[in-house]
Every structure is written in structure tokens, then in C-alpha cells.
CSV table of C-alpha atoms in Angstrom, one decimal:
chain,number,residue,atom,x,y,z
G,1,MET,CA,-14.3,11.7,-21.5
G,2,SER,CA,-15.6,9.2,-19.2
G,3,ARG,CA,-14.6,8.5,-15.7
G,4,ALA,CA,-12.8,5.1,-15.1
G,5,ARG,CA,-14.6,3.0,-12.5
G,6,VAL,CA,-12.9,1.3,-9.5
G,7,SER,CA,-13.2,-2.4,-9.1
G,8,TRP,CA,-14.1,-2.9,-5.3
G,9,LEU,CA,-13.4,-6.6,-5.5
G,10,HIS,CA,-9.8,-5.7,-6.4
G,11,ALA,CA,-9.7,-3.1,-3.7
G,12,VAL,CA,-10.8,-5.4,-1.0
G,13,VAL,CA,-8.3,-8.2,-2.2
G,14,ALA,CA,-5.4,-5.7,-2.3
G,15,VAL,CA,-5.8,-4.8,1.4
G,16,PRO,CA,-4.5,-8.2,2.9
G,17,VAL,CA,-2.0,-8.5,0.0
G,18,ALA,CA,-0.6,-5.0,0.5
G,19,ALA,CA,-0.4,-5.8,4.4
G,20,ILE,CA,1.6,-8.8,4.0
G,21,ALA,CA,3.8,-7.3,1.4
G,22,TRP,CA,4.4,-4.4,3.9
G,23,VAL,CA,5.5,-6.8,6.6
G,24,VAL,CA,7.8,-8.8,4.3
G,25,VAL,CA,9.4,-5.6,2.9
G,26,ALA,CA,9.8,-4.1,6.4
G,27,GLY,CA,11.2,-7.4,7.7
G,28,ALA,CA,13.6,-7.8,4.8
G,29,LEU,CA,15.0,-4.4,5.3
G,30,ALA,CA,15.3,-4.7,9.1
G,31,TYR,CA,17.1,-8.1,8.6
G,32,THR,CA,19.7,-6.4,6.3
G,33,GLY,CA,20.8,-4.3,9.4
G,34,SER,CA,18.9,-1.1,9.1
G,35,ASP,CA,16.6,0.2,11.8
G,36,ILE,CA,13.1,-1.4,12.2
G,37,ALA,CA,11.4,2.0,12.3
G,38,PHE,CA,13.2,3.2,9.1
G,39,SER,CA,12.3,0.0,7.4
G,40,GLY,CA,8.7,0.3,8.1
G,41,LEU,CA,8.7,3.9,6.9
G,42,VAL,CA,10.5,2.8,3.6
G,43,ALA,CA,8.1,0.0,3.2
G,44,CYS,CA,5.1,2.5,3.6
G,45,GLY,CA,6.6,4.6,1.1
G,46,VAL,CA,7.1,1.9,-1.3
G,47,GLY,CA,3.5,0.6,-0.8
G,48,ALA,CA,2.1,4.1,-1.3
G,49,ALA,CA,4.1,4.8,-4.4
G,50,ILE,CA,3.0,1.6,-5.9
G,51,GLY,CA,-0.7,2.4,-5.0
G,52,ALA,CA,-0.4,5.9,-6.4
G,53,ALA,CA,1.1,4.5,-9.7
G,54,LEU,CA,-1.8,2.0,-9.9
G,55,LEU,CA,-4.4,4.7,-9.4
G,56,LEU,CA,-3.2,6.4,-12.6
G,57,VAL,CA,-3.8,3.3,-14.7
G,58,PRO,CA,-7.1,3.7,-16.5
G,59,ARG,CA,-8.2,0.1,-15.8
G,60,PRO,CA,-10.8,-0.6,-13.2
G,61,ALA,CA,-9.0,-3.4,-11.7
G,62,ALA,CA,-5.7,-1.5,-11.4
G,63,ARG,CA,-7.5,1.4,-9.8
G,64,GLY,CA,-9.0,-1.0,-7.3
G,65,LEU,CA,-5.7,-2.4,-6.4
G,66,GLY,CA,-4.1,1.0,-6.0
G,67,LEU,CA,-7.0,2.2,-3.7
G,68,GLY,CA,-6.7,-1.0,-1.6
G,69,THR,CA,-2.9,-0.5,-1.3
G,70,ILE,CA,-3.1,3.1,-0.3
G,71,ALA,CA,-6.0,2.1,2.1
G,72,THR,CA,-3.7,-0.4,3.8
G,73,MET,CA,-0.6,1.9,3.9
G,74,LEU,CA,-2.5,4.6,6.0
G,75,PRO,CA,-3.1,2.4,9.1
G,76,CYS,CA,0.4,1.0,8.7
G,77,ALA,CA,1.8,4.6,8.7
G,78,ILE,CA,-0.4,5.7,11.6
G,79,GLY,CA,0.7,2.6,13.7
G,80,LEU,CA,4.4,3.2,12.8
G,81,ALA,CA,3.9,6.8,14.0
G,82,ILE,CA,2.2,5.9,17.3
G,83,SER,CA,4.8,3.2,18.0
G,84,LEU,CA,7.6,5.8,17.6
G,85,MET,CA,6.1,8.2,20.0
């Protein structure tokens, strides 16, 4: 069984796309009336779940997108945790 490679180009492209998607999802959830911290937490969870699902796909492009998405969600979660302290 061969190891599936990761497309680093797709990983780099996924970082700003995931960051923009995180801001849009968090903003949309906050606009609907829920708490802004809870909205950011839910948006982090959604992004991480999508990234984890993409890592399971054996195509290099999908694995790169999943890696880039998870790499983006980590600083978002850390920033959210620091802002809540």
C-alpha cells in the first residue's frame, strides 16, 4: 500500500481561503443573534471537521486542502481562547 502524497500548493492556497471562510461563518452566526465567542468556536469546529474529512480522501489535492484548513483553524482557535481569557 503506497502512501498518498500531500499537494503543498493546495495546502498553501487553503490557508487564506479557510481564514476567510472562518470569518464569514463566524460573522454569519454572530449576526443571527448568538454570542460572538460561541460563533467563533462553532466556525473553528466546522473548519476542523472539514479539514479532517479532507485528510481522509486519498487524493493529494484533497489532503493538501485538509492540511491547510487545519493549519488555519489552529491559530483561529488559539486567538479565540486568548481573547476569552
